[in-house]
Amino acid sequence: MSALPPGVLREASIDVGAITHNTRHIAAAVGVPIIAVVKADAYGHGAVRTARAALAGGAQMLGVTDLGEAFELRDAGIDAPILSWLHAPGTDFRAGLAQDITIGVSSLEQLRAVAAARVAERPASVHLKFETGLSRNGIAPADRSAVLAETARFVASGDIVLDGVFSHLSNTTDIDDLAALARFEDAVAETSAAGLHPRWRHMAATGAALTLPATRLDAVRIGIGLHGLSPLEGRSSADLGLRPSMTVRGQIAAVRQVPAGTGVSYGYRYRTDHATTLALVPLGYADGVPRAASGRGPVRIGDTMHAVAGTIAMDQFVVDVGDAPVAVGDEVVLFGDPDRGDPTAEDWAAAADTINYEIVTRIGSRVPRREVHS
Ligand SMILES: *Cc1c(COP(=O)(O)O)cnc(C)c1O
């Protein structure tokens, strides 16, 4: 009955066909090119496989946070354009430029460091990032004219090509996001006035891309949507035409019959109130199963939903399955595709008071990823 091979305690299967489908589906819905955001090991799904699957679905560029993530993609032989936007102070950009990484620039210092690092005859490709309300990185309005003037000089000298300008939204309300868009449009106008005409203007991530058409501009940066998960409160994957790509499962490692009044797991935070069957699931917080979901996180065994009983430990948790006929080796699905009856990453997010992004991204390195092709 287990979908897992003998000897395998746990796995996260990644349906790369779903990633390709989701990319195509979003591209068709938004009508502009997709920058596939594969930072943080593609939210736990595997950066290289996700990048390949998204490119197969028509993505035109890849986005990562830092240069190390960009190098992983190049080392795997991926030659698509890659944009990287968060840099340690004092970063030497030579290695990044040598590998043809486009640099997201958020300050005058970074702009100068990138120009100084440009490789031989090839100008450095830059996207300027403007601060428009999120209060993270990005060029502040007060610094904008100086950065644009310096950019124009570096473009004239052949040190830089200004390939794009971008910003990032707060997803607070549509009104807030449209106000940020208006600030971005001001920055774009100032860019043009400086004689700079970048090919790409981009602002929206998955949420705004799907709900605020005005933010789509020349491209949208899609992360969570690649994986078939919804960033929108009250709208499911299926509502958006998306298919969750990650399924986390384990196989029951032990089964015991216990009498009423049996304490379960650390602190005995659960006690059986009748004679029952306990099943041991070999995943814990070391694997990214949030301890905050103790006593609540849902699992599917066969056709039946159960909840975690008591405290989630580092390596394992217990499920009270009542009189369900379970056996060692039976498959336990933590989350996956609700179309198959699985609990969802959103269910676990609700149980742990967090968001689906955090649930998938924290699935740990001890959980082997297995690629499946639907
Ligand atoms: C993570 C990130 C994205 C992708 O966001 P999703 O909500 O996952 O689509 C886009 N842009 C930037 C700057 C990001 O940091």
Short mmCIF file of C-alpha atoms and ligand atoms in Angstrom, two decimals:
data_model
loop_
_atom_site.label_atom_id
_atom_site.label_comp_id
_atom_site.label_asym_id
_atom_site.label_seq_id
_atom_site.Cartn_x
_atom_site.Cartn_y
_atom_site.Cartn_z
CA MET A 1 0.00 0.00 0.00
CA SER A 2 2.93 2.35 0.49
CA ALA A 3 4.03 4.51 -2.41
CA LEU A 4 7.48 4.62 -0.82
CA PRO A 5 10.13 2.02 -1.57
CA PRO A 6 11.21 -0.24 1.31
CA GLY A 7 13.76 1.41 3.56
CA VAL A 8 12.64 4.95 2.76
CA LEU A 9 11.25 6.72 5.81
CA ARG A 10 10.07 9.89 4.13
CA GLU A 11 10.21 11.89 0.92
CA ALA A 12 9.04 14.99 -0.85
CA SER A 13 8.01 14.18 -4.39
CA ILE A 14 8.19 17.08 -6.80
CA ASP A 15 5.97 16.94 -9.86
CA VAL A 16 7.96 18.85 -12.45
CA GLY A 17 5.11 18.48 -14.95
CA ALA A 18 2.96 20.49 -12.54
CA ILE A 19 5.62 23.24 -12.43
CA THR A 20 5.65 23.43 -16.23
CA HIS A 21 1.85 23.49 -16.29
CA ASN A 22 1.67 26.22 -13.65
CA THR A 23 4.19 28.38 -15.52
CA ARG A 24 2.26 28.06 -18.79
CA HIS A 25 -1.04 28.65 -17.06
CA ILE A 26 0.13 31.84 -15.36
CA ALA A 27 1.85 33.10 -18.51
CA ALA A 28 -1.42 32.69 -20.42
CA ALA A 29 -3.40 34.38 -17.64
CA VAL A 30 -1.12 37.43 -17.36
CA GLY A 31 -0.10 37.82 -21.02
CA VAL A 32 3.45 38.98 -20.24
CA PRO A 33 6.76 37.09 -19.88
CA ILE A 34 7.50 35.21 -16.66
CA ILE A 35 10.60 35.69 -14.53
CA ALA A 36 10.69 32.42 -12.60
CA VAL A 37 11.85 33.12 -9.03
CA VAL A 38 13.81 30.09 -7.81
CA LYS A 39 15.44 31.56 -4.69
CA ALA A 40 15.79 29.48 -1.51
CA ASP A 41 16.18 26.26 -3.51
CA ALA A 42 12.92 27.15 -5.26
CA TYR A 43 11.06 27.27 -1.94
CA GLY A 44 12.35 23.80 -1.12
CA HIS A 45 11.41 22.23 -4.45
CA GLY A 46 14.93 22.22 -5.93
CA ALA A 47 16.24 25.26 -7.79
CA VAL A 48 17.70 23.48 -10.80
CA ARG A 49 14.73 21.22 -11.48
CA THR A 50 12.28 24.07 -10.95
CA ALA A 51 14.25 26.39 -13.23
CA ARG A 52 14.29 23.75 -15.98
CA ALA A 53 10.59 23.00 -15.58
CA ALA A 54 9.68 26.71 -15.62
CA LEU A 55 11.84 27.37 -18.69
CA ALA A 56 10.09 24.44 -20.38
CA GLY A 57 6.83 26.23 -19.54
CA GLY A 58 8.01 29.39 -21.28
CA ALA A 59 9.68 31.41 -18.49
CA GLN A 60 12.12 33.87 -20.06
CA MET A 61 14.33 34.74 -17.12
CA LEU A 62 15.20 33.36 -13.69
CA GLY A 63 15.30 35.32 -10.46
CA VAL A 64 17.33 34.51 -7.36
CA THR A 65 18.22 36.37 -4.20
CA ASP A 66 21.99 36.03 -4.07
CA LEU A 67 24.84 35.22 -6.41
CA GLY A 68 25.50 31.82 -4.82
CA GLU A 69 22.04 30.76 -5.93
CA ALA A 70 22.77 32.04 -9.44
CA PHE A 71 26.02 30.04 -9.60
CA GLU A 72 24.18 26.84 -8.71
CA LEU A 73 22.01 27.32 -11.80
CA ARG A 74 24.97 28.10 -14.08
CA ASP A 75 26.94 25.13 -12.69
CA ALA A 76 24.02 22.93 -13.72
CA GLY A 77 24.37 24.23 -17.29
CA ILE A 78 21.38 26.58 -17.29
CA ASP A 79 22.15 29.45 -19.64
CA ALA A 80 18.93 31.49 -19.39
CA PRO A 81 19.17 35.10 -18.15
CA ILE A 82 19.41 35.19 -14.35
CA LEU A 83 18.73 38.23 -12.16
CA SER A 84 20.16 38.36 -8.60
CA TRP A 85 19.10 41.19 -6.27
CA LEU A 86 20.48 40.93 -2.74
CA HIS A 87 24.20 41.36 -2.19
CA ALA A 88 26.47 41.27 0.82
CA PRO A 89 28.23 44.54 1.58
CA GLY A 90 31.51 44.63 -0.30
CA THR A 91 30.52 41.96 -2.83
CA ASP A 92 33.00 41.53 -5.66
CA PHE A 93 30.74 41.20 -8.68
CA ARG A 94 33.44 39.84 -11.04
CA ALA A 95 32.47 36.19 -10.64
CA GLY A 96 28.81 37.04 -11.20
CA LEU A 97 29.53 39.08 -14.32
CA ALA A 98 31.88 36.42 -15.65
CA GLN A 99 28.94 34.01 -15.47
CA ASP A 100 26.67 36.52 -17.19
CA ILE A 101 24.45 37.13 -14.15
CA THR A 102 22.31 40.27 -14.33
CA ILE A 103 22.77 42.32 -11.18
CA GLY A 104 19.90 43.96 -9.34
CA VAL A 105 21.30 47.23 -8.02
CA SER A 106 19.86 49.00 -4.96
CA SER A 107 22.46 51.71 -4.25
CA LEU A 108 25.10 53.96 -5.74
CA GLU A 109 27.81 51.86 -4.04
CA GLN A 110 26.53 48.71 -5.72
CA LEU A 111 26.29 50.47 -9.08
CA ARG A 112 29.93 51.56 -8.85
CA ALA A 113 31.07 48.12 -7.67
CA VAL A 114 29.29 46.48 -10.61
CA ALA A 115 30.76 48.92 -13.14
CA ALA A 116 34.23 48.40 -11.68
CA ALA A 117 33.87 44.63 -11.92
CA ARG A 118 32.73 44.43 -15.52
CA VAL A 119 34.43 41.73 -17.47
CA ALA A 120 36.65 42.59 -20.46
CA GLU A 121 34.61 43.73 -23.45
CA ARG A 122 31.22 42.78 -22.06
CA PRO A 123 29.24 45.54 -20.28
CA ALA A 124 27.58 44.53 -17.00
CA SER A 125 23.85 43.91 -17.28
CA VAL A 126 21.95 45.76 -14.56
CA HIS A 127 18.38 46.08 -13.32
CA LEU A 128 17.94 49.09 -11.02
CA LYS A 129 15.66 48.37 -8.08
CA PHE A 130 13.56 51.29 -6.85
CA GLU A 131 12.14 51.54 -3.33
CA THR A 132 8.40 52.22 -3.66
CA GLY A 133 7.04 51.50 -0.20
CA LEU A 134 8.17 48.10 1.05
CA SER A 135 11.06 49.63 3.01
CA ARG A 136 13.50 46.83 2.16
CA ASN A 137 16.24 47.26 -0.41
CA GLY A 138 15.89 49.47 -3.48
CA ILE A 139 17.10 52.94 -4.40
CA ALA A 140 15.45 55.58 -2.19
CA PRO A 141 13.63 58.41 -4.03
CA ALA A 142 16.16 60.90 -2.61
CA ASP A 143 19.07 58.98 -4.19
CA ARG A 144 17.39 58.33 -7.49
CA SER A 145 18.64 61.25 -9.56
CA ALA A 146 22.26 60.64 -8.50
CA VAL A 147 22.04 56.92 -9.31
CA LEU A 148 20.37 57.57 -12.67
CA ALA A 149 22.97 60.18 -13.63
CA GLU A 150 25.79 57.81 -12.71
CA THR A 151 24.06 54.98 -14.59
CA ALA A 152 23.83 57.16 -17.69
CA ARG A 153 27.58 57.83 -17.46
CA PHE A 154 28.37 54.10 -17.12
CA VAL A 155 26.09 53.31 -20.05
CA ALA A 156 27.84 55.96 -22.16
CA SER A 157 31.26 54.55 -21.24
CA GLY A 158 30.16 51.02 -22.12
CA ASP A 159 30.59 49.69 -18.58
CA ILE A 160 26.90 48.95 -18.04
CA VAL A 161 23.79 48.05 -19.98
CA LEU A 162 20.61 49.06 -18.18
CA ASP A 163 18.50 46.02 -19.05
CA GLY A 164 15.70 46.61 -16.54
CA VAL A 165 14.11 48.51 -13.66
CA PHE A 166 12.00 46.91 -10.97
CA SER A 167 10.40 47.13 -7.57
CA HIS A 168 8.44 44.90 -5.20
CA LEU A 169 4.97 45.22 -3.69
CA SER A 170 3.79 44.87 -0.11
CA ASN A 171 0.51 43.01 -0.86
CA THR A 172 -1.18 45.12 1.77
CA THR A 173 -4.29 46.28 -0.12
CA ASP A 174 -4.91 46.99 -3.79
CA ILE A 175 -4.88 50.69 -2.91
CA ASP A 176 -1.44 50.41 -1.30
CA ASP A 177 -0.09 48.40 -4.21
CA LEU A 178 -1.45 50.84 -6.80
CA ALA A 179 0.13 53.71 -4.84
CA ALA A 180 3.45 51.83 -4.99
CA LEU A 181 2.91 51.33 -8.73
CA ALA A 182 2.39 55.09 -9.14
CA ARG A 183 5.70 55.73 -7.32
CA PHE A 184 7.34 53.21 -9.62
CA GLU A 185 5.92 54.96 -12.68
CA ASP A 186 7.50 58.19 -11.41
CA ALA A 187 10.84 56.41 -11.15
CA VAL A 188 10.40 55.02 -14.67
CA ALA A 189 9.64 58.52 -16.00
CA GLU A 190 12.79 59.83 -14.32
CA THR A 191 14.74 56.96 -15.86
CA SER A 192 13.52 57.93 -19.34
CA ALA A 193 14.32 61.57 -18.66
CA ALA A 194 17.89 60.49 -17.89
CA GLY A 195 18.04 59.04 -21.42
CA LEU A 196 17.77 55.43 -20.21
CA HIS A 197 15.31 53.05 -21.83
CA PRO A 198 15.47 49.61 -20.21
CA ARG A 199 13.87 46.63 -21.92
CA TRP A 200 12.19 45.34 -18.73
CA ARG A 201 9.99 47.03 -16.14
CA HIS A 202 8.75 44.55 -13.55
CA MET A 203 7.00 44.81 -10.21
CA ALA A 204 4.41 42.10 -9.57
CA ALA A 205 5.02 38.78 -7.82
CA THR A 206 2.42 36.01 -8.03
CA GLY A 207 -0.30 37.73 -6.00
CA ALA A 208 -0.43 41.04 -7.85
CA ALA A 209 0.27 39.33 -11.19
CA LEU A 210 -2.97 37.39 -10.80
CA THR A 211 -5.15 40.10 -9.28
CA LEU A 212 -3.86 43.56 -10.29
CA PRO A 213 -3.39 43.70 -14.08
CA ALA A 214 -1.96 47.24 -13.98
CA THR A 215 1.14 45.88 -12.20
CA ARG A 216 2.06 43.39 -14.95
CA LEU A 217 4.14 45.87 -17.00
CA ASP A 218 6.79 44.04 -19.12
CA ALA A 219 7.12 40.89 -16.96
CA VAL A 220 6.01 39.36 -13.67
CA ARG A 221 8.19 37.58 -11.11
CA ILE A 222 6.54 34.31 -10.16
CA GLY A 223 7.72 32.22 -7.23
CA ILE A 224 4.98 30.52 -5.21
CA GLY A 225 2.74 30.17 -8.27
CA LEU A 226 5.31 27.94 -10.01
CA HIS A 227 4.70 25.42 -7.25
CA GLY A 228 0.95 25.57 -7.64
CA LEU A 229 0.33 27.30 -4.31
CA SER A 230 -1.92 30.31 -3.85
CA PRO A 231 -0.64 33.51 -2.26
CA LEU A 232 -4.20 34.79 -1.98
CA GLU A 233 -6.32 34.57 1.13
CA GLY A 234 -9.45 32.55 0.47
CA ARG A 235 -8.43 31.36 -3.01
CA SER A 236 -7.18 27.81 -3.44
CA SER A 237 -4.76 26.35 -5.96
CA ALA A 238 -7.69 24.93 -7.91
CA ASP A 239 -9.45 28.33 -7.91
CA LEU A 240 -6.37 29.67 -9.70
CA GLY A 241 -6.03 26.71 -12.09
CA LEU A 242 -2.78 25.63 -10.40
CA ARG A 243 -1.51 22.22 -9.32
CA PRO A 244 0.58 21.83 -6.15
CA SER A 245 3.88 20.24 -7.14
CA MET A 246 5.17 19.03 -3.76
CA THR A 247 3.82 16.05 -1.85
CA VAL A 248 5.39 15.18 1.52
CA ARG A 249 4.86 11.67 2.77
CA GLY A 250 6.33 9.08 5.08
CA GLN A 251 5.57 5.51 5.94
CA ILE A 252 4.29 4.37 9.28
CA ALA A 253 7.33 3.20 11.24
CA ALA A 254 5.52 1.58 14.20
CA VAL A 255 1.98 0.79 15.32
CA ARG A 256 0.89 0.11 18.89
CA GLN A 257 -2.40 -0.72 20.58
CA VAL A 258 -2.84 1.26 23.80
CA PRO A 259 -5.45 1.51 26.56
CA ALA A 260 -7.39 4.63 27.55
CA GLY A 261 -5.30 7.16 29.51
CA THR A 262 -2.04 6.57 27.61
CA GLY A 263 0.19 9.65 27.41
CA VAL A 264 1.60 10.44 23.96
CA SER A 265 4.91 12.15 23.08
CA TYR A 266 6.85 14.76 25.07
CA GLY A 267 4.93 16.41 27.86
CA TYR A 268 2.00 14.00 27.45
CA ARG A 269 0.14 16.87 25.81
CA TYR A 270 -2.18 14.23 24.38
CA ARG A 271 -3.77 11.40 26.34
CA THR A 272 -5.94 8.73 24.78
CA ASP A 273 -9.49 8.82 26.07
CA HIS A 274 -10.25 5.25 24.94
CA ALA A 275 -8.42 2.13 23.86
CA THR A 276 -6.96 2.98 20.49
CA THR A 277 -4.20 2.52 17.91
CA LEU A 278 -1.22 4.85 17.66
CA ALA A 279 0.83 5.15 14.47
CA LEU A 280 4.35 6.58 14.44
CA VAL A 281 5.24 8.88 11.52
CA PRO A 282 8.97 9.39 10.91
CA LEU A 283 8.98 13.13 10.19
CA GLY A 284 9.62 15.88 12.72
CA TYR A 285 10.66 19.48 13.06
CA ALA A 286 14.16 18.63 11.80
CA ASP A 287 12.38 17.82 8.55
CA GLY A 288 10.44 21.07 8.59
CA VAL A 289 7.23 19.77 10.14
CA PRO A 290 6.35 22.79 12.29
CA ARG A 291 6.29 22.03 16.01
CA ALA A 292 3.69 24.77 16.30
CA ALA A 293 1.27 22.39 14.54
CA SER A 294 1.51 19.90 17.43
CA GLY A 295 -1.91 18.44 18.18
CA ARG A 296 -3.36 19.89 14.98
CA GLY A 297 -1.44 19.14 11.77
CA PRO A 298 -3.49 16.97 9.38
CA VAL A 299 -2.38 13.77 7.66
CA ARG A 300 -4.05 11.35 5.28
CA ILE A 301 -3.66 7.60 5.80
CA GLY A 302 -5.52 5.67 3.14
CA ASP A 303 -8.80 7.51 2.68
CA THR A 304 -8.96 8.89 6.19
CA MET A 305 -7.80 12.21 7.61
CA HIS A 306 -6.21 12.22 11.04
CA ALA A 307 -4.45 14.84 13.15
CA VAL A 308 -1.10 14.84 14.92
CA ALA A 309 -1.55 13.64 18.51
CA GLY A 310 0.52 15.61 20.99
CA THR A 311 3.92 17.16 20.48
CA ILE A 312 5.78 17.02 17.17
CA ALA A 313 9.34 15.94 18.04
CA MET A 314 12.55 16.42 16.10
CA ASP A 315 12.27 13.23 14.08
CA GLN A 316 8.77 11.88 14.53
CA PHE A 317 5.21 12.41 15.58
CA VAL A 318 2.30 10.19 16.57
CA VAL A 319 -1.17 9.90 15.08
CA ASP A 320 -4.13 8.43 16.98
CA VAL A 321 -5.88 6.48 14.23
CA GLY A 322 -8.70 5.11 16.42
CA ASP A 323 -9.80 1.74 15.09
CA ALA A 324 -8.58 2.35 11.53
CA PRO A 325 -6.74 -0.75 10.28
CA VAL A 326 -3.25 0.66 9.74
CA ALA A 327 0.00 -1.26 9.43
CA VAL A 328 3.70 -0.55 9.51
CA GLY A 329 4.68 0.62 6.03
CA ASP A 330 1.39 2.33 5.22
CA GLU A 331 1.75 5.65 3.45
CA VAL A 332 1.08 8.84 5.44
CA VAL A 333 0.61 12.00 3.39
CA LEU A 334 1.25 15.27 5.22
CA PHE A 335 0.34 17.53 2.32
CA GLY A 336 0.08 17.41 -1.43
CA ASP A 337 -2.68 17.78 -3.97
CA PRO A 338 -6.21 18.21 -2.57
CA ASP A 339 -7.50 16.76 -5.86
CA ARG A 340 -6.16 13.42 -4.57
CA GLY A 341 -7.72 14.03 -1.18
CA ASP A 342 -4.44 15.11 0.41
CA PRO A 343 -4.25 17.76 3.11
CA THR A 344 -2.71 20.96 1.74
CA ALA A 345 0.27 23.13 2.59
CA GLU A 346 -2.38 25.74 3.52
CA ASP A 347 -3.88 23.34 6.08
CA TRP A 348 -0.45 23.00 7.72
CA ALA A 349 0.06 26.74 7.52
CA ALA A 350 -3.24 27.27 9.35
CA ALA A 351 -2.27 24.66 11.95
CA ALA A 352 1.07 26.39 12.58
CA ASP A 353 -0.16 29.99 12.23
CA THR A 354 2.05 30.72 9.23
CA ILE A 355 1.82 30.82 5.42
CA ASN A 356 2.12 28.08 2.81
CA TYR A 357 5.42 29.62 1.60
CA GLU A 358 7.05 28.79 4.92
CA ILE A 359 5.65 25.26 5.06
CA VAL A 360 7.21 24.16 1.75
CA THR A 361 10.40 26.22 2.03
CA ARG A 362 11.33 24.70 5.39
CA ILE A 363 11.02 21.06 4.34
CA GLY A 364 14.50 19.98 5.38
CA SER A 365 17.47 18.49 3.60
CA ARG A 366 16.90 15.15 5.37
CA VAL A 367 13.76 14.66 3.28
CA PRO A 368 14.92 13.24 -0.07
CA ARG A 369 13.36 14.92 -3.08
CA ARG A 370 12.05 12.54 -5.73
CA GLU A 371 11.22 13.97 -9.10
CA VAL A 372 8.03 12.76 -10.75
CA HIS A 373 6.85 13.69 -14.24
CA SER A 374 3.12 13.99 -14.71
C1 LIG B 1 10.34 36.13 -3.50
C2 LIG B 1 10.20 37.24 -4.45
C3 LIG B 1 9.32 37.14 -5.53
C4 LIG B 1 8.37 35.98 -5.74
O1 LIG B 1 7.24 36.13 -4.91
P1 LIG B 1 6.01 35.10 -4.98
O2 LIG B 1 5.00 35.72 -4.08
O3 LIG B 1 6.53 33.81 -4.44
O4 LIG B 1 5.58 34.99 -6.37
C5 LIG B 1 9.32 38.18 -6.45
N1 LIG B 1 10.12 39.24 -6.31
C6 LIG B 1 10.97 39.38 -5.26
C7 LIG B 1 11.81 40.60 -5.17
C8 LIG B 1 11.02 38.40 -4.29
O5 LIG B 1 11.84 38.56 -3.24
#
